[in-house]
GROMACS .gro file of C-alpha atoms in nm:
model
  160
    1UNK     CA    1   2.710   4.531   5.090
    2UNK     CA    2   2.633   4.648   4.741
    3UNK     CA    3   2.979   4.549   4.622
    4UNK     CA    4   2.901   4.180   4.717
    5UNK     CA    5   2.569   4.195   4.550
    6UNK     CA    6   2.688   4.305   4.202
    7UNK     CA    7   2.874   3.992   4.122
    8UNK     CA    8   2.575   3.781   4.243
    9UNK     CA    9   2.338   4.001   4.018
   10UNK     CA   10   2.581   3.955   3.719
   11UNK     CA   11   2.595   3.575   3.764
   12UNK     CA   12   2.208   3.577   3.794
   13UNK     CA   13   2.161   3.768   3.478
   14UNK     CA   14   2.408   3.543   3.295
   15UNK     CA   15   2.236   3.228   3.400
   16UNK     CA   16   1.894   3.388   3.310
   17UNK     CA   17   2.039   3.466   2.963
   18UNK     CA   18   2.173   3.109   2.934
   19UNK     CA   19   1.851   2.966   3.046
   20UNK     CA   20   1.665   3.172   2.768
   21UNK     CA   21   1.916   3.049   2.513
   22UNK     CA   22   1.876   2.686   2.634
   23UNK     CA   23   1.502   2.711   2.573
   24UNK     CA   24   1.542   2.858   2.218
   25UNK     CA   25   1.791   2.594   2.140
   26UNK     CA   26   1.555   2.311   2.272
   27UNK     CA   27   1.268   2.438   2.058
   28UNK     CA   28   1.383   2.250   1.757
   29UNK     CA   29   1.188   2.318   1.425
   30UNK     CA   30   1.158   2.194   1.072
   31UNK     CA   31   1.359   2.388   0.822
   32UNK     CA   32   1.322   2.355   0.441
   33UNK     CA   33   1.660   2.203   0.317
   34UNK     CA   34   1.599   2.332  -0.033
   35UNK     CA   35   1.587   1.970  -0.177
   36UNK     CA   36   1.278   1.920  -0.401
   37UNK     CA   37   1.138   1.684  -0.661
   38UNK     CA   38   0.838   1.786  -0.873
   39UNK     CA   39   0.642   1.585  -1.128
   40UNK     CA   40   0.354   1.669  -1.352
   41UNK     CA   41   0.215   1.398  -1.568
   42UNK     CA   42  -0.089   1.403  -1.806
   43UNK     CA   43  -0.164   1.237  -2.131
   44UNK     CA   44  -0.083   1.563  -2.324
   45UNK     CA   45   0.247   1.628  -2.158
   46UNK     CA   46   0.480   1.576  -1.863
   47UNK     CA   47   0.745   1.765  -1.665
   48UNK     CA   48   0.993   1.662  -1.402
   49UNK     CA   49   1.274   1.826  -1.216
   50UNK     CA   50   1.444   1.817  -0.877
   51UNK     CA   51   1.708   2.020  -0.681
   52UNK     CA   52   1.981   1.878  -0.463
   53UNK     CA   53   2.024   2.172  -0.220
   54UNK     CA   54   1.892   2.524  -0.137
   55UNK     CA   55   2.001   2.771  -0.416
   56UNK     CA   56   2.089   2.517  -0.673
   57UNK     CA   57   1.950   2.507  -1.011
   58UNK     CA   58   1.674   2.268  -1.089
   59UNK     CA   59   1.782   1.952  -1.270
   60UNK     CA   60   1.573   1.787  -1.536
   61UNK     CA   61   1.462   1.424  -1.489
   62UNK     CA   62   1.281   1.268  -1.186
   63UNK     CA   63   1.354   1.204  -0.911
   64UNK     CA   64   1.718   1.222  -1.019
   65UNK     CA   65   2.011   1.160  -0.772
   66UNK     CA   66   2.235   1.386  -0.573
   67UNK     CA   67   2.568   1.339  -0.407
   68UNK     CA   68   2.420   1.375  -0.062
   69UNK     CA   69   2.135   1.116  -0.129
   70UNK     CA   70   2.287   0.848   0.091
   71UNK     CA   71   2.368   1.075   0.385
   72UNK     CA   72   2.027   1.250   0.383
   73UNK     CA   73   1.818   0.950   0.362
   74UNK     CA   74   1.631   1.133   0.072
   75UNK     CA   75   1.581   0.818  -0.135
   76UNK     CA   76   1.419   0.615   0.149
   77UNK     CA   77   1.220   0.910   0.275
   78UNK     CA   78   1.109   1.010  -0.076
   79UNK     CA   79   1.006   0.667  -0.185
   80UNK     CA   80   0.805   0.613   0.149
   81UNK     CA   81   0.613   0.951   0.156
   82UNK     CA   82   0.554   0.932  -0.226
   83UNK     CA   83   0.406   0.590  -0.204
   84UNK     CA   84   0.165   0.671   0.090
   85UNK     CA   85   0.069   1.002  -0.087
   86UNK     CA   86   0.012   0.813  -0.412
   87UNK     CA   87  -0.200   0.550  -0.220
   88UNK     CA   88  -0.415   0.810  -0.086
   89UNK     CA   89  -0.483   0.965  -0.423
   90UNK     CA   90  -0.546   0.627  -0.592
   91UNK     CA   91  -0.791   0.513  -0.331
   92UNK     CA   92  -1.001   0.830  -0.373
   93UNK     CA   93  -1.092   0.740  -0.742
   94UNK     CA   94  -1.086   1.059  -0.978
   95UNK     CA   95  -1.360   1.036  -1.248
   96UNK     CA   96  -1.176   1.115  -1.571
   97UNK     CA   97  -1.507   1.206  -1.746
   98UNK     CA   98  -1.605   1.481  -1.488
   99UNK     CA   99  -1.438   1.812  -1.495
  100UNK     CA  100  -1.323   1.923  -1.170
  101UNK     CA  101  -1.313   1.572  -1.019
  102UNK     CA  102  -1.027   1.560  -0.791
  103UNK     CA  103  -0.821   1.362  -0.522
  104UNK     CA  104  -0.530   1.473  -0.299
  105UNK     CA  105  -0.281   1.306  -0.087
  106UNK     CA  106  -0.025   1.427   0.181
  107UNK     CA  107   0.240   1.222   0.370
  108UNK     CA  108   0.577   1.250   0.523
  109UNK     CA  109   0.847   1.008   0.591
  110UNK     CA  110   1.123   1.004   0.858
  111UNK     CA  111   1.380   0.720   0.845
  112UNK     CA  112   1.212   0.578   0.561
  113UNK     CA  113   0.879   0.535   0.762
  114UNK     CA  114   0.579   0.709   0.612
  115UNK     CA  115   0.297   0.874   0.780
  116UNK     CA  116  -0.030   1.041   0.655
  117UNK     CA  117  -0.060   1.425   0.683
  118UNK     CA  118   0.194   1.704   0.739
  119UNK     CA  119   0.490   1.719   0.940
  120UNK     CA  120   0.444   1.706   1.328
  121UNK     CA  121   0.548   2.019   1.529
  122UNK     CA  122   0.804   1.845   1.741
  123UNK     CA  123   1.132   1.697   1.604
  124UNK     CA  124   1.470   1.578   1.699
  125UNK     CA  125   1.762   1.789   1.589
  126UNK     CA  126   1.940   1.648   1.285
  127UNK     CA  127   1.633   1.432   1.160
  128UNK     CA  128   1.553   1.469   0.801
  129UNK     CA  129   1.187   1.414   0.665
  130UNK     CA  130   1.043   1.437   0.316
  131UNK     CA  131   0.685   1.565   0.262
  132UNK     CA  132   0.496   1.462  -0.043
  133UNK     CA  133   0.181   1.621  -0.168
  134UNK     CA  134   0.002   1.454  -0.471
  135UNK     CA  135  -0.295   1.579  -0.668
  136UNK     CA  136  -0.487   1.423  -0.937
  137UNK     CA  137  -0.756   1.627  -1.131
  138UNK     CA  138  -0.978   1.622  -1.432
  139UNK     CA  139  -0.920   1.938  -1.622
  140UNK     CA  140  -1.022   2.090  -1.950
  141UNK     CA  141  -0.746   2.153  -2.196
  142UNK     CA  142  -0.893   2.289  -2.520
  143UNK     CA  143  -1.203   2.235  -2.725
  144UNK     CA  144  -1.399   2.090  -2.429
  145UNK     CA  145  -1.139   1.794  -2.409
  146UNK     CA  146  -1.072   1.657  -2.069
  147UNK     CA  147  -0.733   1.525  -1.928
  148UNK     CA  148  -0.627   1.401  -1.597
  149UNK     CA  149  -0.341   1.597  -1.449
  150UNK     CA  150  -0.136   1.419  -1.185
  151UNK     CA  151   0.117   1.637  -0.988
  152UNK     CA  152   0.349   1.521  -0.716
  153UNK     CA  153   0.577   1.777  -0.511
  154UNK     CA  154   0.821   1.643  -0.250
  155UNK     CA  155   1.025   1.876  -0.030
  156UNK     CA  156   1.279   1.777   0.220
  157UNK     CA  157   1.305   1.926   0.577
  158UNK     CA  158   1.575   1.926   0.845
  159UNK     CA  159   1.517   1.949   1.227
  160UNK     CA  160   1.729   2.235   1.361
   0.00000   0.00000   0.00000
């Protein structure tokens, strides 16, 4: 009787293992693709760079273009999330004459459609999204002079 039980037990263990694998595979999550764009603008100086993929060197100019732009949807997602994030900052109204006055924006876009806030926890495997955070702040530069810093950081994520 034990001999007949062993194949059933082995089959049950295999099914249990596959079940655990299926649950892990179904629990999709956002993973940073390594694609970024960064812009810092102020009256006294600006800086811009982007990367095409994880592990690649930063490229000057903003937002630049990469060979995989069309396939990844970067351009549509970046434009949409950047637009909404900038709208949030602009509607806040930084006071350029008050040190520490600041406004912040956060938006993400999937398939060119922008949404306020950070990425949702759930995602569909293969989906790509760009999250853009924007800040505008009145800062002191030197000799008690004030400047307004505008910083935008966009980062691409892939659902895996």
